[in-house]
mmCIF file of C-alpha atoms in Angstrom:
data_model
loop_
_atom_site.group_PDB
_atom_site.id
_atom_site.type_symbol
_atom_site.label_atom_id
_atom_site.label_comp_id
_atom_site.label_asym_id
_atom_site.label_seq_id
_atom_site.Cartn_x
_atom_site.Cartn_y
_atom_site.Cartn_z
ATOM 1 C CA UNK A 1 -11.317 77.682 2.648
ATOM 2 C CA UNK A 2 -13.838 80.472 2.124
ATOM 3 C CA UNK A 3 -15.797 81.286 5.284
ATOM 4 C CA UNK A 4 -19.123 82.054 3.575
ATOM 5 C CA UNK A 5 -21.790 79.431 4.192
ATOM 6 C CA UNK A 6 -22.081 77.063 1.236
ATOM 7 C CA UNK A 7 -25.361 75.393 2.104
ATOM 8 C CA UNK A 8 -26.037 75.203 5.850
ATOM 9 C CA UNK A 9 -26.819 78.889 6.294
ATOM 10 C CA UNK A 10 -28.181 79.542 9.821
ATOM 11 C CA UNK A 11 -27.760 75.853 10.681
ATOM 12 C CA UNK A 12 -23.964 76.100 10.610
ATOM 13 C CA UNK A 13 -23.645 77.127 14.257
ATOM 14 C CA UNK A 14 -26.045 74.456 15.619
ATOM 15 C CA UNK A 15 -24.211 71.795 13.594
ATOM 16 C CA UNK A 16 -20.919 73.040 15.003
ATOM 17 C CA UNK A 17 -22.283 72.833 18.564
ATOM 18 C CA UNK A 18 -23.504 69.264 18.038
ATOM 19 C CA UNK A 19 -20.129 68.338 16.525
ATOM 20 C CA UNK A 20 -18.277 69.757 19.526
ATOM 21 C CA UNK A 21 -20.658 67.965 21.910
ATOM 22 C CA UNK A 22 -19.955 64.610 20.256
ATOM 23 C CA UNK A 23 -16.213 65.319 20.261
ATOM 24 C CA UNK A 24 -16.354 66.187 23.964
ATOM 25 C CA UNK A 25 -18.245 62.960 24.677
ATOM 26 C CA UNK A 26 -15.598 60.959 22.815
ATOM 27 C CA UNK A 27 -12.806 62.695 24.719
ATOM 28 C CA UNK A 28 -14.442 62.130 28.109
ATOM 29 C CA UNK A 29 -15.135 58.451 27.436
ATOM 30 C CA UNK A 30 -11.584 57.995 26.148
ATOM 31 C CA UNK A 31 -10.143 59.540 29.315
ATOM 32 C CA UNK A 32 -12.354 57.270 31.428
ATOM 33 C CA UNK A 33 -11.221 54.203 29.477
ATOM 34 C CA UNK A 34 -7.577 55.160 30.059
ATOM 35 C CA UNK A 35 -8.145 55.710 33.788
ATOM 36 C CA UNK A 36 -10.123 52.478 34.000
ATOM 37 C CA UNK A 37 -7.139 50.544 32.641
ATOM 38 C CA UNK A 38 -5.271 51.357 35.869
ATOM 39 C CA UNK A 39 -8.054 50.792 38.398
ATOM 40 C CA UNK A 40 -10.051 47.839 37.033
ATOM 41 C CA UNK A 41 -9.130 44.302 36.104
ATOM 42 C CA UNK A 42 -11.867 43.997 33.462
ATOM 43 C CA UNK A 43 -10.998 47.238 31.653
ATOM 44 C CA UNK A 44 -12.196 47.658 28.081
ATOM 45 C CA UNK A 45 -9.582 47.510 25.320
ATOM 46 C CA UNK A 46 -9.542 47.567 21.531
ATOM 47 C CA UNK A 47 -10.681 43.942 21.442
ATOM 48 C CA UNK A 48 -13.908 44.915 23.212
ATOM 49 C CA UNK A 49 -14.393 48.119 21.183
ATOM 50 C CA UNK A 50 -15.472 46.134 18.138
ATOM 51 C CA UNK A 51 -17.625 43.767 20.192
ATOM 52 C CA UNK A 52 -20.177 46.077 21.843
ATOM 53 C CA UNK A 53 -22.770 43.425 22.743
ATOM 54 C CA UNK A 54 -23.592 43.749 26.440
ATOM 55 C CA UNK A 55 -21.280 46.740 26.851
ATOM 56 C CA UNK A 56 -23.313 49.998 27.005
ATOM 57 C CA UNK A 57 -20.213 52.163 27.345
ATOM 58 C CA UNK A 58 -18.804 50.747 24.103
ATOM 59 C CA UNK A 59 -22.091 51.511 22.332
ATOM 60 C CA UNK A 60 -21.995 55.074 23.623
ATOM 61 C CA UNK A 61 -18.379 55.456 22.500
ATOM 62 C CA UNK A 62 -19.028 54.097 19.016
ATOM 63 C CA UNK A 63 -22.154 56.212 18.518
ATOM 64 C CA UNK A 64 -20.345 59.300 19.803
ATOM 65 C CA UNK A 65 -17.451 58.703 17.410
ATOM 66 C CA UNK A 66 -19.860 58.203 14.503
ATOM 67 C CA UNK A 67 -21.746 61.366 15.458
ATOM 68 C CA UNK A 68 -18.529 63.365 15.776
ATOM 69 C CA UNK A 69 -17.300 62.279 12.324
ATOM 70 C CA UNK A 70 -20.706 62.803 10.689
ATOM 71 C CA UNK A 71 -21.342 66.269 12.090
ATOM 72 C CA UNK A 72 -17.725 67.295 11.460
ATOM 73 C CA UNK A 73 -18.278 66.254 7.842
ATOM 74 C CA UNK A 74 -21.491 68.293 7.691
ATOM 75 C CA UNK A 75 -19.812 71.318 9.246
ATOM 76 C CA UNK A 76 -16.698 71.234 7.074
ATOM 77 C CA UNK A 77 -18.743 70.691 3.902
ATOM 78 C CA UNK A 78 -20.217 74.168 4.450
ATOM 79 C CA UNK A 79 -16.821 75.699 3.569
ATOM 80 C CA UNK A 80 -15.727 76.004 -0.053
ATOM 81 C CA UNK A 81 -12.087 75.149 -0.728
ATOM 82 C CA UNK A 82 -10.041 77.477 -2.916
ATOM 83 C CA UNK A 83 -9.238 74.667 -5.364
ATOM 84 C CA UNK A 84 -12.705 73.108 -5.398
ATOM 85 C CA UNK A 85 -15.293 73.312 -8.134
ATOM 86 C CA UNK A 86 -18.448 74.851 -6.616
ATOM 87 C CA UNK A 87 -21.459 72.541 -6.182
ATOM 88 C CA UNK A 88 -23.895 72.738 -9.068
ATOM 89 C CA UNK A 89 -25.788 69.432 -9.119
ATOM 90 C CA UNK A 90 -28.602 68.076 -6.971
ATOM 91 C CA UNK A 91 -26.279 65.480 -5.349
ATOM 92 C CA UNK A 92 -23.142 67.590 -4.917
ATOM 93 C CA UNK A 93 -23.688 68.404 -1.241
ATOM 94 C CA UNK A 94 -23.831 64.708 -0.338
ATOM 95 C CA UNK A 95 -20.506 64.159 -2.081
ATOM 96 C CA UNK A 96 -18.977 67.168 -0.336
ATOM 97 C CA UNK A 97 -20.052 65.785 3.048
ATOM 98 C CA UNK A 98 -18.538 62.360 2.327
ATOM 99 C CA UNK A 99 -15.357 64.035 1.048
ATOM 100 C CA UNK A 100 -14.941 65.845 4.373
ATOM 101 C CA UNK A 101 -15.520 62.558 6.185
ATOM 102 C CA UNK A 102 -12.745 61.045 4.040
ATOM 103 C CA UNK A 103 -10.434 63.908 5.069
ATOM 104 C CA UNK A 104 -11.173 63.246 8.744
ATOM 105 C CA UNK A 105 -10.614 59.520 8.298
ATOM 106 C CA UNK A 106 -7.251 60.213 6.648
ATOM 107 C CA UNK A 107 -6.201 62.136 9.759
ATOM 108 C CA UNK A 108 -7.348 59.205 11.907
ATOM 109 C CA UNK A 109 -5.132 56.839 9.904
ATOM 110 C CA UNK A 110 -2.160 59.091 10.614
ATOM 111 C CA UNK A 111 -2.980 59.070 14.342
ATOM 112 C CA UNK A 112 -3.343 55.283 14.422
ATOM 113 C CA UNK A 113 -0.055 54.708 12.597
ATOM 114 C CA UNK A 114 1.743 57.240 14.787
ATOM 115 C CA UNK A 115 0.467 55.410 17.866
ATOM 116 C CA UNK A 116 1.684 52.111 16.426
ATOM 117 C CA UNK A 117 5.159 53.479 15.624
ATOM 118 C CA UNK A 118 5.591 54.941 19.113
ATOM 119 C CA UNK A 119 4.220 51.820 20.784
ATOM 120 C CA UNK A 120 6.407 49.495 18.726
ATOM 121 C CA UNK A 121 9.727 51.336 18.587
ATOM 122 C CA UNK A 122 9.683 53.395 21.799
ATOM 123 C CA UNK A 123 7.958 51.039 24.242
ATOM 124 C CA UNK A 124 8.557 47.743 22.369
ATOM 125 C CA UNK A 125 4.851 46.912 22.664
ATOM 126 C CA UNK A 126 3.401 46.588 19.148
ATOM 127 C CA UNK A 127 -0.365 46.478 18.850
ATOM 128 C CA UNK A 128 -2.493 43.758 17.301
ATOM 129 C CA UNK A 129 -5.000 46.199 15.799
ATOM 130 C CA UNK A 130 -3.269 49.250 14.277
ATOM 131 C CA UNK A 131 -2.561 47.777 10.840
ATOM 132 C CA UNK A 132 -6.058 46.301 10.445
ATOM 133 C CA UNK A 133 -7.760 49.443 11.728
ATOM 134 C CA UNK A 134 -5.766 51.476 9.205
ATOM 135 C CA UNK A 135 -6.857 49.145 6.396
ATOM 136 C CA UNK A 136 -10.446 49.358 7.578
ATOM 137 C CA UNK A 137 -10.463 53.156 7.595
ATOM 138 C CA UNK A 138 -8.477 53.415 4.352
ATOM 139 C CA UNK A 139 -11.121 51.366 2.532
ATOM 140 C CA UNK A 140 -13.699 54.074 3.233
ATOM 141 C CA UNK A 141 -11.231 56.843 2.368
ATOM 142 C CA UNK A 142 -10.659 55.213 -1.027
ATOM 143 C CA UNK A 143 -14.393 54.782 -1.687
ATOM 144 C CA UNK A 144 -15.373 58.295 -0.616
ATOM 145 C CA UNK A 145 -12.457 59.742 -2.600
ATOM 146 C CA UNK A 146 -13.870 58.154 -5.757
ATOM 147 C CA UNK A 147 -17.230 59.788 -5.121
ATOM 148 C CA UNK A 148 -15.569 63.166 -4.482
ATOM 149 C CA UNK A 149 -13.460 62.841 -7.639
ATOM 150 C CA UNK A 150 -16.650 62.229 -9.611
ATOM 151 C CA UNK A 151 -18.267 65.345 -8.137
ATOM 152 C CA UNK A 152 -15.180 67.435 -8.937
ATOM 153 C CA UNK A 153 -14.935 65.921 -12.456
ATOM 154 C CA UNK A 154 -11.310 65.094 -11.706
ATOM 155 C CA UNK A 155 -11.156 61.534 -12.994
ATOM 156 C CA UNK A 156 -8.741 61.055 -15.897
ATOM 157 C CA UNK A 157 -10.332 62.054 -19.218
ATOM 158 C CA UNK A 158 -8.915 62.202 -22.749
ATOM 159 C CA UNK A 159 -10.193 65.266 -24.604
ATOM 160 C CA UNK A 160 -8.482 64.949 -28.003
ATOM 161 C CA UNK A 161 -11.577 63.719 -29.850
ATOM 162 C CA UNK A 162 -14.113 65.206 -27.421
ATOM 163 C CA UNK A 163 -12.922 68.777 -28.061
ATOM 164 C CA UNK A 164 -13.362 68.379 -31.819
ATOM 165 C CA UNK A 165 -17.025 67.406 -31.459
ATOM 166 C CA UNK A 166 -19.933 69.846 -31.764
ATOM 167 C CA UNK A 167 -21.894 70.399 -28.569
ATOM 168 C CA UNK A 168 -24.652 67.934 -29.468
ATOM 169 C CA UNK A 169 -22.048 65.199 -30.000
ATOM 170 C CA UNK A 170 -20.368 66.089 -26.693
ATOM 171 C CA UNK A 171 -23.732 65.693 -24.973
ATOM 172 C CA UNK A 172 -24.208 62.325 -26.661
ATOM 173 C CA UNK A 173 -20.763 61.231 -25.456
ATOM 174 C CA UNK A 174 -21.590 62.389 -21.927
ATOM 175 C CA UNK A 175 -24.858 60.445 -21.967
ATOM 176 C CA UNK A 176 -23.062 57.332 -23.202
ATOM 177 C CA UNK A 177 -20.454 57.657 -20.449
ATOM 178 C CA UNK A 178 -23.103 57.975 -17.756
ATOM 179 C CA UNK A 179 -25.085 55.041 -19.181
ATOM 180 C CA UNK A 180 -21.954 52.892 -19.015
ATOM 181 C CA UNK A 181 -21.374 53.935 -15.391
ATOM 182 C CA UNK A 182 -24.973 53.151 -14.478
ATOM 183 C CA UNK A 183 -24.829 49.800 -16.312
ATOM 184 C CA UNK A 184 -21.613 48.868 -14.509
ATOM 185 C CA UNK A 185 -23.157 49.850 -11.170
ATOM 186 C CA UNK A 186 -26.272 47.782 -11.867
ATOM 187 C CA UNK A 187 -24.189 44.750 -12.837
ATOM 188 C CA UNK A 188 -21.951 45.107 -9.782
ATOM 189 C CA UNK A 189 -24.860 45.382 -7.361
ATOM 190 C CA UNK A 190 -26.826 42.611 -9.112
ATOM 191 C CA UNK A 191 -23.915 40.205 -9.010
ATOM 192 C CA UNK A 192 -22.687 40.951 -5.501
ATOM 193 C CA UNK A 193 -25.760 41.876 -3.459
ATOM 194 C CA UNK A 194 -26.420 38.371 -2.150
ATOM 195 C CA UNK A 195 -22.780 37.882 -1.119
ATOM 196 C CA UNK A 196 -22.613 41.311 0.526
ATOM 197 C CA UNK A 197 -25.858 40.658 2.399
ATOM 198 C CA UNK A 198 -24.583 37.297 3.615
ATOM 199 C CA UNK A 199 -21.295 38.780 4.835
ATOM 200 C CA UNK A 200 -23.096 41.655 6.550
ATOM 201 C CA UNK A 201 -25.729 39.536 8.305
ATOM 202 C CA UNK A 202 -23.147 37.186 9.795
ATOM 203 C CA UNK A 203 -20.735 40.115 10.237
ATOM 204 C CA UNK A 204 -17.851 38.228 8.647
ATOM 205 C CA UNK A 205 -14.531 38.895 10.344
ATOM 206 C CA UNK A 206 -10.939 39.212 9.137
ATOM 207 C CA UNK A 207 -9.613 36.028 10.733
ATOM 208 C CA UNK A 208 -6.795 37.615 12.726
ATOM 209 C CA UNK A 209 -5.981 38.069 16.414
ATOM 210 C CA UNK A 210 -8.010 41.278 16.657
ATOM 211 C CA UNK A 211 -10.499 39.850 14.138
ATOM 212 C CA UNK A 212 -12.437 42.959 13.039
ATOM 213 C CA UNK A 213 -15.532 42.559 10.807
ATOM 214 C CA UNK A 214 -13.857 44.219 7.822
ATOM 215 C CA UNK A 215 -15.384 41.972 5.114
ATOM 216 C CA UNK A 216 -18.832 42.216 6.700
ATOM 217 C CA UNK A 217 -18.770 46.021 6.580
ATOM 218 C CA UNK A 218 -16.578 46.936 3.614
ATOM 219 C CA UNK A 219 -18.251 44.632 1.064
ATOM 220 C CA UNK A 220 -21.723 46.202 1.509
ATOM 221 C CA UNK A 221 -20.094 49.648 1.643
ATOM 222 C CA UNK A 222 -18.506 49.077 -1.776
ATOM 223 C CA UNK A 223 -21.928 48.456 -3.303
ATOM 224 C CA UNK A 224 -23.545 51.371 -1.487
ATOM 225 C CA UNK A 225 -20.888 53.910 -2.396
ATOM 226 C CA UNK A 226 -20.636 52.786 -6.034
ATOM 227 C CA UNK A 227 -24.378 53.561 -6.217
ATOM 228 C CA UNK A 228 -23.619 57.031 -4.802
ATOM 229 C CA UNK A 229 -20.927 57.472 -7.473
ATOM 230 C CA UNK A 230 -23.453 56.562 -10.185
ATOM 231 C CA UNK A 231 -25.993 59.027 -8.776
ATOM 232 C CA UNK A 232 -23.275 61.692 -8.739
ATOM 233 C CA UNK A 233 -22.511 60.941 -12.401
ATOM 234 C CA UNK A 234 -26.185 61.482 -13.275
ATOM 235 C CA UNK A 235 -26.158 64.705 -11.229
ATOM 236 C CA UNK A 236 -23.096 65.914 -13.162
ATOM 237 C CA UNK A 237 -24.793 65.150 -16.487
ATOM 238 C CA UNK A 238 -27.876 67.167 -15.554
ATOM 239 C CA UNK A 239 -25.839 70.071 -14.141
ATOM 240 C CA UNK A 240 -23.560 70.248 -17.206
ATOM 241 C CA UNK A 241 -26.283 69.778 -19.825
ATOM 242 C CA UNK A 242 -26.660 73.465 -20.728
ATOM 243 C CA UNK A 243 -22.996 74.376 -20.481
ATOM 244 C CA UNK A 244 -21.267 75.932 -23.457
ATOM 245 C CA UNK A 245 -18.906 73.739 -25.533
ATOM 246 C CA UNK A 246 -15.724 72.932 -23.672
ATOM 247 C CA UNK A 247 -12.243 73.056 -25.136
ATOM 248 C CA UNK A 248 -9.174 72.032 -23.175
ATOM 249 C CA UNK A 249 -5.476 72.774 -23.405
ATOM 250 C CA UNK A 250 -2.357 71.889 -21.379
ATOM 251 C CA UNK A 251 -2.736 75.265 -19.659
ATOM 252 C CA UNK A 252 -5.872 73.956 -17.935
ATOM 253 C CA UNK A 253 -3.672 71.672 -15.848
ATOM 254 C CA UNK A 254 -1.796 74.636 -14.378
ATOM 255 C CA UNK A 255 -3.154 75.509 -10.954
ATOM 256 C CA UNK A 256 -2.657 79.251 -10.569
ATOM 257 C CA UNK A 257 -3.773 79.230 -6.921
ATOM 258 C CA UNK A 258 -1.267 76.531 -6.010
ATOM 259 C CA UNK A 259 1.516 78.364 -7.861
ATOM 260 C CA UNK A 260 0.628 81.522 -5.925
ATOM 261 C CA UNK A 261 0.872 79.655 -2.624
ATOM 262 C CA UNK A 262 4.248 78.182 -3.615
ATOM 263 C CA UNK A 263 5.579 81.642 -4.494
ATOM 264 C CA UNK A 264 4.380 83.071 -1.165
ATOM 265 C CA UNK A 265 6.088 80.214 0.686
ATOM 266 C CA UNK A 266 9.352 80.731 -1.179
ATOM 267 C CA UNK A 267 9.262 84.493 -0.606
ATOM 268 C CA UNK A 268 8.879 83.953 3.163
ATOM 269 C CA UNK A 269 12.010 81.783 3.160
#
């Protein structure tokens, strides 16, 4: 990633400090929870971590984790990746922040699954929560990845007819595409809002031994993030409106930067 500030400017260092403070709080509380498992009979476990009512320490842990992920996303979004399209629309920064959060969540899935593998096959003590927690996190990774793909214009597109159009016809096609996305979003939210609200208000659970509120959180999140995707599509349309006519070829799919990295790796071997 390039080290120049993308959008935070002088706020990059304060954001980094807040991120590190939240991470330190998470680490300290985690160490205390581990120690408490050996010295207290009513120690908090994963069952209690998703049931924070009447447990101030759990609230502090959850808020610290949320703060750490959020500020890490803000901090990392200030770096421009070598393979990324630079932000150009009014909503691009939001999508970059959520994309960094998705990257962090992907790493968390790896950690959770690694813990489960070690616990199951080394200590013969499988967990009741690792698989469901992975599904829970992966749902948000999938949703945020769709928003990021929209911002990067990396969804699958067929250009055969589009490239033959004059620029005014390309603009008309872009407007039609965005209108269809907005119409789909409106229909999805209209048809599912009441159900999502009901699931969220009663915090519907998964019906398993650990019983996390996956339906009560993921269903509203689907509606919220699909709205963000639609806003990003509108942002792309506005940002690309005055671009010159685009023409694509198979050579566009060749990533010169990636090829360069592969060559450097092979030369080192």
